[in-house]
Short mmCIF file of C-alpha atoms and ligand atoms in Angstrom, two decimals:
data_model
loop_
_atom_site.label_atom_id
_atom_site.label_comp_id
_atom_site.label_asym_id
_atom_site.label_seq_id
_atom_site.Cartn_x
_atom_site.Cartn_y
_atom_site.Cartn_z
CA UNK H 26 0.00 0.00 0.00
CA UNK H 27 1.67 3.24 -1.25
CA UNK H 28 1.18 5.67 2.34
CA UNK H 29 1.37 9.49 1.75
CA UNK H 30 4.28 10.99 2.93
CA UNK H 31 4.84 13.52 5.62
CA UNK H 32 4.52 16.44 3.32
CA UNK H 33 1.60 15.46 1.55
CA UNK H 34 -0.24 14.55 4.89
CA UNK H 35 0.87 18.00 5.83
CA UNK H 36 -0.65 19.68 2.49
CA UNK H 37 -4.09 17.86 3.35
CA UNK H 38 -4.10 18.88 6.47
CA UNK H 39 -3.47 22.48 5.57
CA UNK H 40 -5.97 22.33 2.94
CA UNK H 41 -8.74 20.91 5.17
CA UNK H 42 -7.91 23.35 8.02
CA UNK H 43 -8.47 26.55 5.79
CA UNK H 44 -12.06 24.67 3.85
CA UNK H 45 -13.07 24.12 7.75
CA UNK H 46 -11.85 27.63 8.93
CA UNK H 47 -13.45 29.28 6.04
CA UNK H 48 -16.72 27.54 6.26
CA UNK H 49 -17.23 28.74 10.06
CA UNK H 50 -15.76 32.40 9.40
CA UNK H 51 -18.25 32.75 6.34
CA UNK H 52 -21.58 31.35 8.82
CA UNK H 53 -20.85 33.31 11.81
CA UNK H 54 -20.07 30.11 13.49
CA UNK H 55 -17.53 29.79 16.21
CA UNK H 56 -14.51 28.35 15.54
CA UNK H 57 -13.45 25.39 17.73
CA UNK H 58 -10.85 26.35 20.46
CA UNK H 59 -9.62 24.66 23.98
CA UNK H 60 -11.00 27.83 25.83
CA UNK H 61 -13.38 27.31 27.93
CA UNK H 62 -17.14 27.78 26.47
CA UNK H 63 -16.04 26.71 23.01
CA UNK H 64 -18.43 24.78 21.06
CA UNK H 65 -18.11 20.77 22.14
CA UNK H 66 -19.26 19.54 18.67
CA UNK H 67 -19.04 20.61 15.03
CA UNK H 68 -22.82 22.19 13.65
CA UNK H 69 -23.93 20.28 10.74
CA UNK H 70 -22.08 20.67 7.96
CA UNK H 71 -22.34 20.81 4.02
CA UNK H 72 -20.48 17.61 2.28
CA UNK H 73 -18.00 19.05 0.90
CA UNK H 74 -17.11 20.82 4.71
CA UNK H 75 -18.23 17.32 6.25
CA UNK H 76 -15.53 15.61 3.84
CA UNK H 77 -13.03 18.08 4.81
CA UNK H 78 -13.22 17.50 8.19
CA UNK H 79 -13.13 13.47 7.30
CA UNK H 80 -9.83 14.19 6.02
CA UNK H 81 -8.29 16.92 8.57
CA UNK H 82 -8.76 13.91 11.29
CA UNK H 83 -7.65 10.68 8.84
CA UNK H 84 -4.37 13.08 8.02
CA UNK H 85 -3.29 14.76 11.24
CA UNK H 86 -3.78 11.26 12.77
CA UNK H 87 -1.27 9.55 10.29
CA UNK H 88 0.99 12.28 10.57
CA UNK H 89 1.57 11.86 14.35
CA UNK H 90 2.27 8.39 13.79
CA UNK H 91 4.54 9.18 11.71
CA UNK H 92 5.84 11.74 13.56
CA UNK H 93 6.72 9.77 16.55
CA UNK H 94 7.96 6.66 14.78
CA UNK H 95 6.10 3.12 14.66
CA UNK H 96 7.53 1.56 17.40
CA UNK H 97 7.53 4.67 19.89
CA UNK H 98 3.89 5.07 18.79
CA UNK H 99 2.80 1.04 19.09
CA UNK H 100 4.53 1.22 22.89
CA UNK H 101 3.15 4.22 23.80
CA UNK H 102 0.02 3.48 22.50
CA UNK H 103 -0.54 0.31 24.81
CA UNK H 104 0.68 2.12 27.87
CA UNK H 105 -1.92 4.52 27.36
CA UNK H 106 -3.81 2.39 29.90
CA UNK H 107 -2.48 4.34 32.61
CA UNK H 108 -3.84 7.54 31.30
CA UNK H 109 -7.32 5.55 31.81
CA UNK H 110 -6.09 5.08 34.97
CA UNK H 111 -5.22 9.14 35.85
CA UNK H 112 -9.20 9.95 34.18
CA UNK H 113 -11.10 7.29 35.52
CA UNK H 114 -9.13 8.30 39.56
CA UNK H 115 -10.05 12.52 38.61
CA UNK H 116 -13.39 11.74 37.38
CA UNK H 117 -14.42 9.32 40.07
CA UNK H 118 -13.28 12.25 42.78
CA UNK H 119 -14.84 14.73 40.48
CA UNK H 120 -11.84 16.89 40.46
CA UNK H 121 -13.53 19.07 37.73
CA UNK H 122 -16.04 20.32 40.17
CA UNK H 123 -14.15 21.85 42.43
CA UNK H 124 -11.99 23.78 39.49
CA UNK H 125 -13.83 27.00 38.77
CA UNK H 126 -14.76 27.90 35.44
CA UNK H 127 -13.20 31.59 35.68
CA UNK H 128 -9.97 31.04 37.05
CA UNK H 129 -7.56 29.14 38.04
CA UNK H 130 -7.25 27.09 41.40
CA UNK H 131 -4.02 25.79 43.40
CA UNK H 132 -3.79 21.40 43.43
CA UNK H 133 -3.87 22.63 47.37
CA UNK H 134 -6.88 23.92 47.29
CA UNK H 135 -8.76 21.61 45.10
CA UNK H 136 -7.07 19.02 46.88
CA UNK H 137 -8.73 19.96 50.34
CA UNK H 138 -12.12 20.69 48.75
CA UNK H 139 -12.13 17.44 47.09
CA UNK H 140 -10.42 15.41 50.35
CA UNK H 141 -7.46 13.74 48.20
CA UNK H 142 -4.25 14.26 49.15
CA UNK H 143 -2.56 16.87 47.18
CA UNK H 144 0.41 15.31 45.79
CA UNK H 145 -1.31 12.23 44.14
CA UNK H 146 -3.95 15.13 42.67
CA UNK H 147 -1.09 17.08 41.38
CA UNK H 148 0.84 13.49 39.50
CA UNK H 149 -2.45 12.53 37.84
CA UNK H 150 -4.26 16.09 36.58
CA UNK H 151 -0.49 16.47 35.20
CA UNK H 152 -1.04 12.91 33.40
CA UNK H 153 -4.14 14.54 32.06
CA UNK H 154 -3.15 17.42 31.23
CA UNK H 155 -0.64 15.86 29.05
CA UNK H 156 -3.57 14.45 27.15
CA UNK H 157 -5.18 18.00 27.05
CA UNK H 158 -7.78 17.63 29.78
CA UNK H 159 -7.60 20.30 32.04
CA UNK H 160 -4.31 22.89 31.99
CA UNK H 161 -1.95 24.57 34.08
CA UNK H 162 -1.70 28.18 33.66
CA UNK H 163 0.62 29.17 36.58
CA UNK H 164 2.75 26.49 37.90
CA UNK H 165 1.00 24.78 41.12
CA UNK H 166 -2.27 25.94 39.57
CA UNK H 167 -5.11 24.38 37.62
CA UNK H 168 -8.03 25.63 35.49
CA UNK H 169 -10.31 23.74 32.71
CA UNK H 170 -10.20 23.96 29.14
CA UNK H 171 -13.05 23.25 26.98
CA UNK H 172 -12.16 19.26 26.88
CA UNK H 173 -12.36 19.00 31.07
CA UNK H 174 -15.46 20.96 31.18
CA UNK H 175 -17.01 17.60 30.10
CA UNK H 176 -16.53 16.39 33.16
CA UNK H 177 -17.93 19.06 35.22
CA UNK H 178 -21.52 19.96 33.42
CA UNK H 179 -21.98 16.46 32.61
CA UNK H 180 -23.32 13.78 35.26
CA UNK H 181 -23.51 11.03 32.10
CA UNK H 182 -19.83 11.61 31.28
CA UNK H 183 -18.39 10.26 34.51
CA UNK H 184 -20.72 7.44 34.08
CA UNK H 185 -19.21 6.59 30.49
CA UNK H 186 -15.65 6.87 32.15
CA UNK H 187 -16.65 4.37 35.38
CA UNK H 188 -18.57 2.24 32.92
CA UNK H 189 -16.30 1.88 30.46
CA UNK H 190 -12.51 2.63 32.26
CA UNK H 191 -13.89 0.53 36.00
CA UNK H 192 -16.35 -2.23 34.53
CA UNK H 193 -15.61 -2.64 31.40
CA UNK H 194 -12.03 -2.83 30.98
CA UNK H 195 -11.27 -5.62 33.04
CA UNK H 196 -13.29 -7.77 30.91
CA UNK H 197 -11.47 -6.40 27.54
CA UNK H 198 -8.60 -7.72 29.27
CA UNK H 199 -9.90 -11.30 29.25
CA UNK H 200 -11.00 -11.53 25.62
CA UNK H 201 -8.05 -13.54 24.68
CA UNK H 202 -8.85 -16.46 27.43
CA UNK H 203 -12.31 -15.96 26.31
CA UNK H 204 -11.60 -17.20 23.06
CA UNK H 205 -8.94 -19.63 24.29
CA UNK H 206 -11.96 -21.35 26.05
CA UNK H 207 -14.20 -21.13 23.39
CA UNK H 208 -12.40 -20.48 20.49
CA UNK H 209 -14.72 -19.47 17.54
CA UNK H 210 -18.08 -20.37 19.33
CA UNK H 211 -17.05 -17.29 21.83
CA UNK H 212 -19.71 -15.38 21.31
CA UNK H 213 -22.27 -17.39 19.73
CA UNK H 214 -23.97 -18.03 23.20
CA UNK H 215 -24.36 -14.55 25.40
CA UNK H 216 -22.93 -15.95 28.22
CA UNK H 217 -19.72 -16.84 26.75
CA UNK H 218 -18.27 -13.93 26.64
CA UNK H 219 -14.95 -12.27 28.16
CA UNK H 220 -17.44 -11.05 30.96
CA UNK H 221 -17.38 -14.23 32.08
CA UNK H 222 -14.59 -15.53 32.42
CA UNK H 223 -13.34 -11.68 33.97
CA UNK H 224 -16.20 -12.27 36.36
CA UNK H 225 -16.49 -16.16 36.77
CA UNK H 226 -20.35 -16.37 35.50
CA UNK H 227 -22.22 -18.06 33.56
CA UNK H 228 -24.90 -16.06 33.12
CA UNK H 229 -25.09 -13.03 30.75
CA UNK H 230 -24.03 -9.95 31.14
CA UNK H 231 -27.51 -7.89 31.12
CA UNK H 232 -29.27 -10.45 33.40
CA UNK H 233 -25.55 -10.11 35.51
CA UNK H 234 -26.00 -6.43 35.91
CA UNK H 235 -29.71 -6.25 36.59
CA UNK H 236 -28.79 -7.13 40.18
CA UNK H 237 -26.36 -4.66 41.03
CA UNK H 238 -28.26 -1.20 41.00
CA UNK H 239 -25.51 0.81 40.96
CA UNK H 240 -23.46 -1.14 37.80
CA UNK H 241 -26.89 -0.33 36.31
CA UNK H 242 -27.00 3.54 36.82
CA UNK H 243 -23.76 3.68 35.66
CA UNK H 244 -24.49 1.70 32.53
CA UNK H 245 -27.69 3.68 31.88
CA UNK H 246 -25.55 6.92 32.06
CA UNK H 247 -22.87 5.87 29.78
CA UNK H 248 -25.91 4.64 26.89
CA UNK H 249 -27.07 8.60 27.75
CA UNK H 250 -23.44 9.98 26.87
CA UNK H 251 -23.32 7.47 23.88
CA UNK H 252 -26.26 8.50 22.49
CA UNK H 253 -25.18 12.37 22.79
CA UNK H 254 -22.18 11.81 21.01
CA UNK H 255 -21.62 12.51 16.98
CA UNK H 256 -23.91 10.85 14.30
CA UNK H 257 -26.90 9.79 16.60
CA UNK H 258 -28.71 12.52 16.42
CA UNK H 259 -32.68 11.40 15.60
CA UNK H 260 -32.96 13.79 12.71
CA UNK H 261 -30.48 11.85 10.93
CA UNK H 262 -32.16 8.37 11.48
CA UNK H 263 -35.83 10.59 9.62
CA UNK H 264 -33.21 11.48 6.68
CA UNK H 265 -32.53 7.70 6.08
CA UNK H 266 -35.73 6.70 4.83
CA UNK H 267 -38.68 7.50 2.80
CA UNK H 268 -41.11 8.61 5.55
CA UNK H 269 -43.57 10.95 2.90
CA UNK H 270 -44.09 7.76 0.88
CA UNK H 271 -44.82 5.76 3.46
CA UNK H 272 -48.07 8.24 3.45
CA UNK H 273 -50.37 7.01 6.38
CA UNK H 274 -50.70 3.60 9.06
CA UNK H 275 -49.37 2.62 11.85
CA UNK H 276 -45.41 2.41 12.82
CA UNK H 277 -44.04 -0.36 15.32
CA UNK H 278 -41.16 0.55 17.27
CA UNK H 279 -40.19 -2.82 18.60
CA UNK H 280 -37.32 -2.58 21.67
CA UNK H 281 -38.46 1.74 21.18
CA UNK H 282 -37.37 1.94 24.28
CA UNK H 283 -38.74 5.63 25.41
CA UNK H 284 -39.74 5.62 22.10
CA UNK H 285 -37.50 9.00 20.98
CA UNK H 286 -37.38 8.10 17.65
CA UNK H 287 -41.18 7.57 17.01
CA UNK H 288 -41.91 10.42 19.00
CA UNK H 289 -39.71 12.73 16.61
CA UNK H 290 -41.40 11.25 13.33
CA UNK H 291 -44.61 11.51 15.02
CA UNK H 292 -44.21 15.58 15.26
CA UNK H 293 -43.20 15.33 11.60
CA UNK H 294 -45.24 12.90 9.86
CA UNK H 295 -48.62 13.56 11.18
CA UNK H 296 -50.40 10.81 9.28
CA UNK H 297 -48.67 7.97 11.25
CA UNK H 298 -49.57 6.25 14.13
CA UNK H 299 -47.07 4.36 16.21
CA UNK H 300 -46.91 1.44 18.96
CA UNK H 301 -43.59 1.29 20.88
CA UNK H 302 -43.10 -1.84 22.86
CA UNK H 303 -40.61 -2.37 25.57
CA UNK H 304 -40.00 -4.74 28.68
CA UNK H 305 -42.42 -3.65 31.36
CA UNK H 306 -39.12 -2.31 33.21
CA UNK H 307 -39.36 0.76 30.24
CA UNK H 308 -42.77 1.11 29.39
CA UNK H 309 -44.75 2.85 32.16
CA UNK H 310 -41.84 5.33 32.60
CA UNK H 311 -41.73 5.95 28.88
CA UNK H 312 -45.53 6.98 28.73
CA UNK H 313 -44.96 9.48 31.29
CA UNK H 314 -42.39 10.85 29.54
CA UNK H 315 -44.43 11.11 25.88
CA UNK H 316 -45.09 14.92 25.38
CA UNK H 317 -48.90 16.18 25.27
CA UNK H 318 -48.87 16.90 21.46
CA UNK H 319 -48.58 13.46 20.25
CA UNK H 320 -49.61 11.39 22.82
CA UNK H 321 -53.25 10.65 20.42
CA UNK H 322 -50.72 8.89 17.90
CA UNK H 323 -47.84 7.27 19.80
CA UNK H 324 -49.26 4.89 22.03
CA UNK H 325 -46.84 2.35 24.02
CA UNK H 326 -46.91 -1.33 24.73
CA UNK H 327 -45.52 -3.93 26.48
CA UNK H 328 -44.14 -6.76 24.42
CA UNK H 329 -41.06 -9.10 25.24
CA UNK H 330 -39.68 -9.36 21.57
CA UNK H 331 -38.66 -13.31 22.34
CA UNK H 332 -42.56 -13.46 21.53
CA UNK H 333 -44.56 -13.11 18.25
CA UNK H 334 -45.56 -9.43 17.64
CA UNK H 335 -49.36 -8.73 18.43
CA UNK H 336 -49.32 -5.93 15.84
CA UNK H 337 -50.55 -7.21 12.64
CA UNK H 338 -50.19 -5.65 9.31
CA UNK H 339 -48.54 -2.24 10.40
CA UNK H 340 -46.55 -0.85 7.63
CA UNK H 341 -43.23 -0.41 9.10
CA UNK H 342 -41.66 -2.39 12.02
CA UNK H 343 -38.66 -0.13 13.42
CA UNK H 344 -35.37 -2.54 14.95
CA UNK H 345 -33.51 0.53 16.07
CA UNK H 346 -30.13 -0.44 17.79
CA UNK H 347 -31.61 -3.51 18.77
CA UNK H 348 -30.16 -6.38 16.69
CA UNK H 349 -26.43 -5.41 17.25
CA UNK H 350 -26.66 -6.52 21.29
CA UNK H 351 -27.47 -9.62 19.44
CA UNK H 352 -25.64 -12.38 18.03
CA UNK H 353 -27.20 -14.13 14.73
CA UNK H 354 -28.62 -16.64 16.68
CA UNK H 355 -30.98 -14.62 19.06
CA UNK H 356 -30.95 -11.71 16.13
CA UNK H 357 -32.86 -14.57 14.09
CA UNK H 358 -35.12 -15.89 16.43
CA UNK H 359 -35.94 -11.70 17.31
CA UNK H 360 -36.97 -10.90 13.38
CA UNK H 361 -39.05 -14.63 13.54
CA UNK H 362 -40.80 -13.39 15.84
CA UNK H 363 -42.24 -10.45 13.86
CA UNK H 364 -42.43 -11.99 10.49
CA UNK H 365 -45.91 -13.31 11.39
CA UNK H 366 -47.18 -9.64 11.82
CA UNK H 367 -46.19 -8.98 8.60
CA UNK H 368 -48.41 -8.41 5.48
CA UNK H 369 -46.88 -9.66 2.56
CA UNK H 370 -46.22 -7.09 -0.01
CA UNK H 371 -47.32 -4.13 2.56
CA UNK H 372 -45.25 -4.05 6.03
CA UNK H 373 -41.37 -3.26 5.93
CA UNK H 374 -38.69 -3.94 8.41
CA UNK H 375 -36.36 -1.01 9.06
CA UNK H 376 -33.76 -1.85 10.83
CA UNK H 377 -31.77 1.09 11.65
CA UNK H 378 -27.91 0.06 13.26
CA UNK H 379 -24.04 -0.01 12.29
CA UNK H 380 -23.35 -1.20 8.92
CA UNK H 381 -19.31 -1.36 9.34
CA UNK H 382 -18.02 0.24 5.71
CA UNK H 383 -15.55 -2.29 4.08
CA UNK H 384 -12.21 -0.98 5.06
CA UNK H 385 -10.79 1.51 2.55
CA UNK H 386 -13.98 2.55 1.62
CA UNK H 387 -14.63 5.46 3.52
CA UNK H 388 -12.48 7.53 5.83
CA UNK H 389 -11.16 6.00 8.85
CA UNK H 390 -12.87 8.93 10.73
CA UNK H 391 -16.32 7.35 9.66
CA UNK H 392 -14.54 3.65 10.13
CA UNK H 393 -13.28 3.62 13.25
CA UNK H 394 -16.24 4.40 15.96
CA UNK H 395 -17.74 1.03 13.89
CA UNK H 396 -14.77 -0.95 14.57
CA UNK H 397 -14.57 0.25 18.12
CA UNK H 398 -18.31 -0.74 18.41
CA UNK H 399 -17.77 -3.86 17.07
CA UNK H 400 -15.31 -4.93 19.69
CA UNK H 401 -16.83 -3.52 22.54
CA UNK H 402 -19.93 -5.80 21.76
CA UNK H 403 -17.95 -8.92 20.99
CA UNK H 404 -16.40 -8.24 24.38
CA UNK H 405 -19.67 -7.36 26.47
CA UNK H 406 -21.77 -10.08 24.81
CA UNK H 407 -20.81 -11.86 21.83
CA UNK H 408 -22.42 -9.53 20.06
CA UNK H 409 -21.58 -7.98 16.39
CA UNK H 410 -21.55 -4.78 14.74
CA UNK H 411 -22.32 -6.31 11.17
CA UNK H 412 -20.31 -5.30 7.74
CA UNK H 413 -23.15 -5.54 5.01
CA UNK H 414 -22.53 -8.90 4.09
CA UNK H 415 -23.35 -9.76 7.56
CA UNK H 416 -26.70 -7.85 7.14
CA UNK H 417 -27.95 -9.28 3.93
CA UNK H 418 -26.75 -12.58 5.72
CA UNK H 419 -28.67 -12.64 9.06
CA UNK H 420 -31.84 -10.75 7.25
CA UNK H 421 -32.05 -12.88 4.19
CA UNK H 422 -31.32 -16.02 6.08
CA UNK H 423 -34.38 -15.49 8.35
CA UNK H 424 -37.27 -15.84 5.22
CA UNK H 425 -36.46 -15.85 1.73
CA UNK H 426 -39.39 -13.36 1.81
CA UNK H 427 -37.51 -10.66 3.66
CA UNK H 428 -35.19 -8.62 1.14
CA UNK H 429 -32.44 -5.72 1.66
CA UNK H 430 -34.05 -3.63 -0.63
CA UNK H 431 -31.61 -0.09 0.37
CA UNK H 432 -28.97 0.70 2.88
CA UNK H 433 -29.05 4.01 3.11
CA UNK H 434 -26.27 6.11 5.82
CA UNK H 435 -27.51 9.58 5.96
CA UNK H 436 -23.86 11.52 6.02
CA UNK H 437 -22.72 12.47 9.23
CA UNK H 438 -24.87 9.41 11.31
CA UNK H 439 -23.25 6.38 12.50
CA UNK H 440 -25.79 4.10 11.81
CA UNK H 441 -27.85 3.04 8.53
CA UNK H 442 -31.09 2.34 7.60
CA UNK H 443 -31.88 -1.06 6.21
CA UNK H 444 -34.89 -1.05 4.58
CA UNK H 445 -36.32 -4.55 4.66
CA UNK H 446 -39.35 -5.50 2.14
CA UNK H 447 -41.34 -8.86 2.99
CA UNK H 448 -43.56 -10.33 -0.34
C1 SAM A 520 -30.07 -0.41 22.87
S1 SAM A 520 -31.70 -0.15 23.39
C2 SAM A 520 -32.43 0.62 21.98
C3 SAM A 520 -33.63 1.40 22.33
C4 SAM A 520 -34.27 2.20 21.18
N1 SAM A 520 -34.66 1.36 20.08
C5 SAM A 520 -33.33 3.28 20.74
O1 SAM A 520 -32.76 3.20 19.66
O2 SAM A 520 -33.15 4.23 21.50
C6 SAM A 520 -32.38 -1.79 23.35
C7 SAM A 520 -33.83 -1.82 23.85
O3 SAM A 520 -34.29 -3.17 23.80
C8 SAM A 520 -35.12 -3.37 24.93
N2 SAM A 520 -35.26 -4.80 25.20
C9 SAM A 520 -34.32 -5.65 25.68
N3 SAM A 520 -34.84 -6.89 25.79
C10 SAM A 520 -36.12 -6.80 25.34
C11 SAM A 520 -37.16 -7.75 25.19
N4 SAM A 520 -36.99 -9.03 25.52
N5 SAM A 520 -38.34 -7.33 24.68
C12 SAM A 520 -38.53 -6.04 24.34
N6 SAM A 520 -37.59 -5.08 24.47
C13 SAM A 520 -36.39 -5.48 24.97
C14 SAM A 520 -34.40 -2.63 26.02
O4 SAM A 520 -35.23 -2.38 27.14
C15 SAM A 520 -33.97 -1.36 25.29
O5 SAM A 520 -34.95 -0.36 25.37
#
């Protein structure tokens, strides 16, 4: 593979920075900065902006590799662990809180507000700092920056960083004895995971973690910060898919959870009705939480999808980040179940969820987050973000009825839609 060389990485990146620059400076739009109160996201963008930004990340991120040689960047990119370590210790103490936001603090002081002792405080905000979380301004002093003001205005943030840097990572740890026990059926059962053999179970991991409460707050938190992040945004899922032509009927959102995305479409497609279903856990909460001015047309249900769907002949049956917690197995058995709702020629499937591009086919800014997906769920349990071959796989394999008619990733969202037809 011929790799571009350091100039020509350089070139890109200068030409990306001045399309992204100019694109802001033209729109009145603030420019992103480390101060605090700079934006936290990029708006939407046009393509062409979109693309450039693409390529400012893919670039800049080959050229520090190269600029710190392979095998300095392969060593330092496996101890990295311990800067985990230094977040997950600041976050857990919520050192960020008791930083102000106007001006800087000494480690004594924040030290004594927070009850650590001052000279650990001082080794690991200097760890972070060193990743660009938080600064020093005046030696002996800290203050935020835009990236540590994460951690102070947002409650689900710390819950990512325990979920993912205190529960989770122990169990990435063990997927190689996972598969040394399992080999390739790791996976194909949800309790054979590297959660199990971190936490000697057999069980899996969601019926694991319904009994600890607190596991289970931090969990829900961290699926609150994922869903915040880049390319989930709802609007993008409505941009996926046909919704005028669908004209009127009645929308199931099976798994809907608090049933977000049919709530959205409901406010913009006024002809459709729509049933979300959810484990009794979600549903009465979720109908609380249904604003006034569609509550006529979204109604909510309870259904356990391991049973056949009691909502006959609607026209579109929503799987919305449902079938990637699943392996092909259960994912089967799941779209079975609905199947005999179905009226031939008349109800669709949308299944809306990471199609993984095939590598080299996009950038590796719109790769990666798939690939890191993909992991985590083979990790947590034996689950599978799906390339499109997977897709047409599982869904075709189910009912020679059922067809991938369109996969369809809006730019800018992280998932796809698959639009399913049944005849
Ligand atoms: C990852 S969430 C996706 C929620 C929603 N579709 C969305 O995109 O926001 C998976 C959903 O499946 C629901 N779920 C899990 N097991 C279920 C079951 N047996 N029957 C129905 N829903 C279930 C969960 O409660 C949760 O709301």
């Amino acid at each position: 593979m011929k790799s571009k060389s350091l100039q020509e990485l350089a070139d890109s990146i200068s030409a990306s920075a001045k399309t992204l620059t100019d694109y802001l400076t033209s729109n009145n739009l603030a420019q992103p900065t480390f101060e605090v109160g700079a934006p936290q996201a990029w708006p939407e963008l046009p393509l062409d902006v979109m693309k450039a930004r693409s390529e400012l990340c893919d670039a800049s991120k080959l050229m520090n590799i190269l600029g710190q040689g392979n095998r300095t960047y392969l060593t330092w990119m496996v101890y990295s662990q311990a800067d985990y370590g230094a977040l997950q210790w600041l976050s857990h103490f919520n050192i960020a809180d008791h930083i102000p936001l106007d001006k800087v603090i000494s480690y004594a002081d924040v030290a004594k507000c927070a009850n650590v002792d001052e000279a650990h405080l001082r080794r690991l905000a200097r760890n972070a700092i060193a990743n660009n979380i938080f600064c020093e301004p005046r030696p002996g002093h800290l203050a935020h920056n835009s990236v540590s003001t994460l951690l102070r205005s947002e409650e689900q943030f710390r819950d990512l960083i325990a979920f993912i840097l205190e529960d989770n990572l122990p169990w990435t740890a063990k997927l190689s004895s996972a598969y040394e026990r399992w080999g390739k059926e790791m996976g194909s059962r949800m309790n054979m995971t590297a959660v199990n053999v971190a936490e000697d179970m057999e069980e899996d991991v969601f019926s694991w973690m319904a009994r600890d409460q607190e596991l289970m707050t931090r969990f829900a938190g961290m699926m609150r910060a994922h869903m915040e992040t880049e390319g989930h945004g709802v609007e993008l899922f409505v941009k996926g898919f046909d919704w005028e032509g669908v004209g009127g009927g009645t929308v199931v959102d099976v798994g809907g959870g608090f049933g977000h995305i049919s709530i959205t479409l409901a406010k913009e497609f006024p002809k459709l009705s729509f049933v979300v279903q959810d484990l009794p856990s979600v549903i009465p909460e979720a109908e609380v939480q249904c604003p006034a001015d569609v509550k006529d047309r979204v109604s909510f249900q309870v259904h356990d999808f391991w049973h056949e769907n009691p909502v006959k002949d609607a026209e579109i049956y929503i799987l919305k980040s449902v079938l990637h917690d699943w392996n092909d197995v259960d994912s089967t058995k799941l779209i079975k179940n609905i199947l005999p709702a179905m009226k031939p020629g008349v109800s669709k499937l949308l299944i809306v969820d990471g199609v993984v591009p095939d590598p080299g086919t996009c950038s590796l800014h719109d790769e990666k987050p798939l690939r890191t997906m993909d992991i985590l769920m083979m990790i947590n349990c034996g689950a599978v973000e799906r390339e499109t071959d997977g897709w047409k796989r599982l869904v075709e394999g189910v009912d020679d009825r059922l067809k991938v008619k369109n996969i369809i990733r809006p730019p800018g969202a992280l998932n796809s839609v698959i639009e399913v037809t049944f005849s």
